[in-house]
Coordinates of C-alpha atoms and ligand atoms in Angstrom, one line a residue:
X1 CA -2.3 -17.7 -5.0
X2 CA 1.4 -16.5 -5.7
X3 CA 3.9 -16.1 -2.9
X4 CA 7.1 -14.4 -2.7
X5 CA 10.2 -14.6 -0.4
X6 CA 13.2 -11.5 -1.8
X7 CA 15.9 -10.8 0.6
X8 CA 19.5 -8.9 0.3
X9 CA 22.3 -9.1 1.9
X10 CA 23.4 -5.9 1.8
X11 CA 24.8 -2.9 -0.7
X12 CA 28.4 -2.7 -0.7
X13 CA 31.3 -4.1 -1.9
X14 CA 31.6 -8.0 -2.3
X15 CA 34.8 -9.6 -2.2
X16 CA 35.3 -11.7 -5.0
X17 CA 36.2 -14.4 -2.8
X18 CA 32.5 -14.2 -0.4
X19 CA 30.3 -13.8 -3.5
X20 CA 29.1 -17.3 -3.8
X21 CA 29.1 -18.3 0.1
X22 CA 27.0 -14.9 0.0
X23 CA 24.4 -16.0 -3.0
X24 CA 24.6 -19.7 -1.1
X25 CA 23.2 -18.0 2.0
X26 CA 20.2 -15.8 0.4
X27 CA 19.3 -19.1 -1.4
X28 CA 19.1 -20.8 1.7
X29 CA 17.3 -17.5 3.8
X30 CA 14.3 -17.7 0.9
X31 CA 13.8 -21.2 1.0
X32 CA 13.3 -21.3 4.6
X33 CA 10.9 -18.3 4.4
X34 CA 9.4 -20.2 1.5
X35 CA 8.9 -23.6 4.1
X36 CA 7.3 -21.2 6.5
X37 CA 4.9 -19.9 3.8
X38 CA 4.2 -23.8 2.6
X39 CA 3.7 -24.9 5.8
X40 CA 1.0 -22.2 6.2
X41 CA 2.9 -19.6 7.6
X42 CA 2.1 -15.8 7.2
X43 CA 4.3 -13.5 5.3
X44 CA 5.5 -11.8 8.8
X45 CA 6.9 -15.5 9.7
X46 CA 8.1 -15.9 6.2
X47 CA 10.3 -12.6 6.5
X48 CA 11.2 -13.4 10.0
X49 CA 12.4 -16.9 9.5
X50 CA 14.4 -15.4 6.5
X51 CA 16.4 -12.7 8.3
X52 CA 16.7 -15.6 10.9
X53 CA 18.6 -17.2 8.8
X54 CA 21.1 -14.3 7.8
X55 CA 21.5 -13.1 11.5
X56 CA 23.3 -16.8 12.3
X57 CA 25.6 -16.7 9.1
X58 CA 28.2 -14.7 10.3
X59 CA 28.5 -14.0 6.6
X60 CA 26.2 -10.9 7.4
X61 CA 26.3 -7.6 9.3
X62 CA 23.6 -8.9 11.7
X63 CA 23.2 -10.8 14.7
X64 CA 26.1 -12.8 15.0
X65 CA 28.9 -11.4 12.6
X66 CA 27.8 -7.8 13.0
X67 CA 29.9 -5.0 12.4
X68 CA 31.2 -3.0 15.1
X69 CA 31.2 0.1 16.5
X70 CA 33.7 2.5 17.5
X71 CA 34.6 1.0 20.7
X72 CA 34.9 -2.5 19.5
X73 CA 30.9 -3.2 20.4
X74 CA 28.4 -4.9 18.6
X75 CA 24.9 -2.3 18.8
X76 CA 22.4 -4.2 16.4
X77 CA 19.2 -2.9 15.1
X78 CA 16.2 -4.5 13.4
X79 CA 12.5 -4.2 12.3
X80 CA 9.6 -6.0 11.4
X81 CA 6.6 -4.8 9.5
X82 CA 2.9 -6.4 8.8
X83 CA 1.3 -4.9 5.8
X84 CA -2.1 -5.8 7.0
X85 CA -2.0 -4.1 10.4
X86 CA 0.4 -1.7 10.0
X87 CA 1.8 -2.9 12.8
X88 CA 5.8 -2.6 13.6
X89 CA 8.0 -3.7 16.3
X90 CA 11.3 -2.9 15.9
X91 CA 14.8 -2.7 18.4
X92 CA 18.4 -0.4 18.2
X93 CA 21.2 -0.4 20.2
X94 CA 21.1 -3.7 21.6
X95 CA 24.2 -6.1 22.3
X96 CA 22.9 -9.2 24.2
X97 CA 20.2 -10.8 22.2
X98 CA 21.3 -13.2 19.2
X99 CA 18.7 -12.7 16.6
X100 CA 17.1 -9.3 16.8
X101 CA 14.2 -10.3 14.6
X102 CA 12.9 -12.5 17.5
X103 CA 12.9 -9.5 19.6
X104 CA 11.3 -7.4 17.2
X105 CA 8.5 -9.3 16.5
X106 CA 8.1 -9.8 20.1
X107 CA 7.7 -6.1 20.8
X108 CA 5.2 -5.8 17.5
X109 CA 3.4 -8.8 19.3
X110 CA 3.4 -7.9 23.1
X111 CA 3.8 -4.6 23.8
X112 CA 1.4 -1.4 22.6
X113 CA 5.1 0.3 21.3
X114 CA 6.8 0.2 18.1
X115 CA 10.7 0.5 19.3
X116 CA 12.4 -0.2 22.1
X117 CA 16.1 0.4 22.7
X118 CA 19.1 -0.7 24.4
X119 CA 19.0 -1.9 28.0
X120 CA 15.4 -1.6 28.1
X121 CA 14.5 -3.8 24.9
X122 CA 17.1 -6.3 26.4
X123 CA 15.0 -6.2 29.8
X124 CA 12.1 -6.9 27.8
X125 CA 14.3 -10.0 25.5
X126 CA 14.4 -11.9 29.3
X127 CA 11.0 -11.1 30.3
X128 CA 9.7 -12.4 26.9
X129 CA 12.2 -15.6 27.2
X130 CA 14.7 -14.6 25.0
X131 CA 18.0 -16.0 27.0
X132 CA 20.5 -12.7 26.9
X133 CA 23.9 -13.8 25.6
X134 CA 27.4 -12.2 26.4
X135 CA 28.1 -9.5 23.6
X136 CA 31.6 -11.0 23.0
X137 CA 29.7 -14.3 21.7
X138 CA 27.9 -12.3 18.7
X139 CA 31.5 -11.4 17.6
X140 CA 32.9 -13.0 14.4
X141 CA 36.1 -13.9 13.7
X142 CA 35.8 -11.7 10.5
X143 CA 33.8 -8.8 12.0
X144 CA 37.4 -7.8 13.1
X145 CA 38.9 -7.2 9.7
X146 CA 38.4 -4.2 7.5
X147 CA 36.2 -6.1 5.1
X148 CA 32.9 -5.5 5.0
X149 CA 29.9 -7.9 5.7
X150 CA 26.7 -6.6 5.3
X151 CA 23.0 -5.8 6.7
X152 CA 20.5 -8.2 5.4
X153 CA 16.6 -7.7 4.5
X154 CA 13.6 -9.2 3.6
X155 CA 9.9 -8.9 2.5
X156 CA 7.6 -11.7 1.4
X157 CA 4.0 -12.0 0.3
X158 CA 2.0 -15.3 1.3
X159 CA -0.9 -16.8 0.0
X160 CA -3.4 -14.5 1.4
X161 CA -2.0 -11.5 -0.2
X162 CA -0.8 -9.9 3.0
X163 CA 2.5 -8.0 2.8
X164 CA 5.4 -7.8 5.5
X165 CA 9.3 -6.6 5.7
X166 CA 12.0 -7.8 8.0
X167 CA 15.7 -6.2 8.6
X168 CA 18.4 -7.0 10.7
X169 CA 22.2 -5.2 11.1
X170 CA 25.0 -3.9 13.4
X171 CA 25.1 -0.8 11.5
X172 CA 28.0 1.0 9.9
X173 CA 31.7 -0.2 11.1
X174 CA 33.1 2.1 13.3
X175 CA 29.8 4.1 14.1
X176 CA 29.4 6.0 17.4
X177 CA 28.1 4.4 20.3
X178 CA 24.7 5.3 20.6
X179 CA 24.4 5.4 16.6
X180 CA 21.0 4.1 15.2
X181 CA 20.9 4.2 11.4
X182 CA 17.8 3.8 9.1
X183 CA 17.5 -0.1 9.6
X184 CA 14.6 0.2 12.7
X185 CA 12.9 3.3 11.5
X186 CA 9.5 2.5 9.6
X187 CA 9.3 4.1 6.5
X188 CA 13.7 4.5 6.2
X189 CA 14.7 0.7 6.6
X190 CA 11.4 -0.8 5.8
X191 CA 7.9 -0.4 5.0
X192 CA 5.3 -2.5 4.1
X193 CA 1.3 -1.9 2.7
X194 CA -1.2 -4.4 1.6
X195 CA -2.7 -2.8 -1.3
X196 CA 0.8 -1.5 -2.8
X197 CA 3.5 -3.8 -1.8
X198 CA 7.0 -3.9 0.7
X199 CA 10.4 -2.6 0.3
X200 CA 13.7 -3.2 2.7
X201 CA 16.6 -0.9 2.0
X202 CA 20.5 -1.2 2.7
X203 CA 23.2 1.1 2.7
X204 CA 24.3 4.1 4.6
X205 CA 21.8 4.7 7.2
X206 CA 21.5 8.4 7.0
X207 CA 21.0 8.8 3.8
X208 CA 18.5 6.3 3.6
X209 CA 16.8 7.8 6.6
X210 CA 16.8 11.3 4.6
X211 CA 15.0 9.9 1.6
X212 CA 12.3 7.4 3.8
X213 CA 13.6 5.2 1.0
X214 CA 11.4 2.4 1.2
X215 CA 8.4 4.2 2.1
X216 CA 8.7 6.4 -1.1
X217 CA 9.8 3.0 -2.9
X218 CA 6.7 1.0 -2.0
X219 CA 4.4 4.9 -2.9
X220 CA 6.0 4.6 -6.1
X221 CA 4.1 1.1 -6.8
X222 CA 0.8 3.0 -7.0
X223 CA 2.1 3.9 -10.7
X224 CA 5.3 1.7 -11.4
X225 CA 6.3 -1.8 -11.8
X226 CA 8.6 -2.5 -9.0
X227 CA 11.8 -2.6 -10.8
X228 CA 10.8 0.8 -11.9
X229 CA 9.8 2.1 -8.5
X230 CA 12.8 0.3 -7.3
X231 CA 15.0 2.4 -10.3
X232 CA 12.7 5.7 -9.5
X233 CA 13.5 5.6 -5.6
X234 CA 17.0 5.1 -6.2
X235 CA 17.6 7.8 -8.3
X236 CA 16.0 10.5 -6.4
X237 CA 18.2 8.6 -3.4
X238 CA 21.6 9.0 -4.8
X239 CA 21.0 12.4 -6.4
X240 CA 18.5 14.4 -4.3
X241 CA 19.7 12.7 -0.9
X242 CA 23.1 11.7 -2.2
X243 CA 22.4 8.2 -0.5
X244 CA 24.5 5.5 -1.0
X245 CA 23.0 1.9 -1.5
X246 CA 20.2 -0.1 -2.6
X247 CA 16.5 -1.6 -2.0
X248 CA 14.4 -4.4 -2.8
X249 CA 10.6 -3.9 -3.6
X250 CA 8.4 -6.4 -4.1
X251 CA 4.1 -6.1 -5.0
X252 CA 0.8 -7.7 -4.3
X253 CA 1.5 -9.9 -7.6
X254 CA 4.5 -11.4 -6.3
X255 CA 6.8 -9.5 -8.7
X256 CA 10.1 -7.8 -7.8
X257 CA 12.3 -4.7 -7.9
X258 CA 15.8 -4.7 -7.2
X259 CA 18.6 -1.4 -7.5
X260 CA 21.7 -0.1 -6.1
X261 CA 24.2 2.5 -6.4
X262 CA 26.7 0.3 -5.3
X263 CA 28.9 -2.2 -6.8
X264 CA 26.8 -5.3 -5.6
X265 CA 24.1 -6.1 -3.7
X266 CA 23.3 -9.6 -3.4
X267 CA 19.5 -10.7 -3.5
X268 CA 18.0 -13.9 -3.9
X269 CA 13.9 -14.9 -4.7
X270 CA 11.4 -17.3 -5.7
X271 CA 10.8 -17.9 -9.7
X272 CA 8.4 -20.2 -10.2
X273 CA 9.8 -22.9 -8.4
X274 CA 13.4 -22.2 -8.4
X275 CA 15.3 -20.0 -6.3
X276 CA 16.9 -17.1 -8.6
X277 CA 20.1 -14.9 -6.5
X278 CA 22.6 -12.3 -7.9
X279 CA 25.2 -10.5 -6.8
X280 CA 24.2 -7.0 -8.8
X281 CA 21.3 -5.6 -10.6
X282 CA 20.5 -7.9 -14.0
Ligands
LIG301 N1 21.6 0.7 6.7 C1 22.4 0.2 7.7 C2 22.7 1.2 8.7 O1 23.1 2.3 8.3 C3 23.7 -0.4 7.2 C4 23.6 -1.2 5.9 O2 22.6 -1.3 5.3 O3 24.6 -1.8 5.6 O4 22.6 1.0 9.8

């Protein structure tokens, strides 16, 4: 049975400088989602250990090294998404937990919701076990400068066939408090089906949330390879929506779709038993 581990780390612009610490890191978020799906893991762990991975390199705009917001605070958003169930769990707006993709899959696990927010998801981080961490501590040395780190995404098939998506960020720099973008919204950030496939989208939030981007993506799959669902969605994005950024789709085969209207957008995924990553569209 073929598995599949894509991520991104984010449509924007790369400095020269970051682009192979930045391919380096997606490498390394696939392989562990690929050890999770080896060691009999399900495509929800696989995505989830990935985006794991991304939230600690402060490389990213997620977890620690996210970007921050108007008033100098890091407000992170994330989602997960099982193509079998349907079932999400996602968080916004919160500042005290270190990997938001813990907390998400926590609220798709234990509670009967889909989203919870700010000070009441971070009630719910303790009561699950999830130590709460002073805000200043998820703060990056880099998150400070102008230059741009980015949100990071995932979405994995395992050997079972079943589907799932995983994203993580701290939103636009500079956003308003209060701000939640596309990244936690079902159908905008992510979306996942068994039966079609999964897509995870980066870029300007609003836009994205305008076009329910990966929903129409991962739609798309019913007639289109995913490089051309990928291409399809992200034309009608940039000129119907006037979106800025990318996606990554991937299908019940295993195969992938990757485009952006930005200048990069670094992915990385499994070819037979190598692990492929580029910093734009082939
Ligand atoms: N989509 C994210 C947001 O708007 C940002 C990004 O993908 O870089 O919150």
């Amino acid at each position: 049975m073929t598995i599949q581990v894509l991520v991104h780390g984010g449509a924007g612009a790369l400095a020269r400088g970051r682009q192979e610490a930045v391919l380096a890191a997606c490498r390394a978020a696939v392989e562990a989602g690929v050890a999770r799906l080896r060691a009999g893991g399900s495509a929800l762990d696989a995505v989830e250990s990935a985006v794991q991975s991304l939230e600690d390199d402060p490389l990213f705009n997620a977890g620690y090294g996210s970007a921050l917001n108007r008033d100098g605070q890091v407000q992170m958003d994330a989602l997960i998404m099982d193509g079998q169930t349907f079932n999400i769990g996602a968080v916004a707006a919160i500042s005290r937990v270190k990997n938001p993709i813990r907390l998400a899959r926590r609220v798709m696990a234990a509670t009967p919701h889909h989203l919870l927010v700010a000070e009441g998801a971070e009630r719910f981080a303790a009561e699950q076990g999830i130590p709460l961490v002073p805000m200043e501590t998820l703060i990056a040395p880099q998150a400070l400068d102008a230059e741009g780190s980015d949100t990071v995404g995932a979405v994995a098939l395992d050997g079972e066939g079943n589907l799932a998506v995983a994203v993580s960020t701290g939103g636009v720099r500079g956003k308003l408090a209060g701000r939640v973008g596309d990244s936690p919204i079902a159908g905008a950030g992510g979306w996942a089906e068994n039966g079609l496939g999964a897509a995870c989208a980066t870029g300007v939030g609003e836009g994205i949330m305008r076009a329910l981007l990966s929903f129409r993506a991962v739609n798309l799959l019913a007639e289109h390879s995913p490089q051309a669902a990928a291409e399809a969605a992200l034309a009608l994005f940039g000129q119907k929506f006037k979106g800025e950024g990318g996606l990554i789709v991937l299908d019940g085969a295993g195969r992938v779709g990757i485009a952006h209207n930005t200048p990069f957008m670094p992915t990385a995924w499994l070819q037979g038993d190598a692990i492929v990553a580029q910093a734009r569209q082939a």
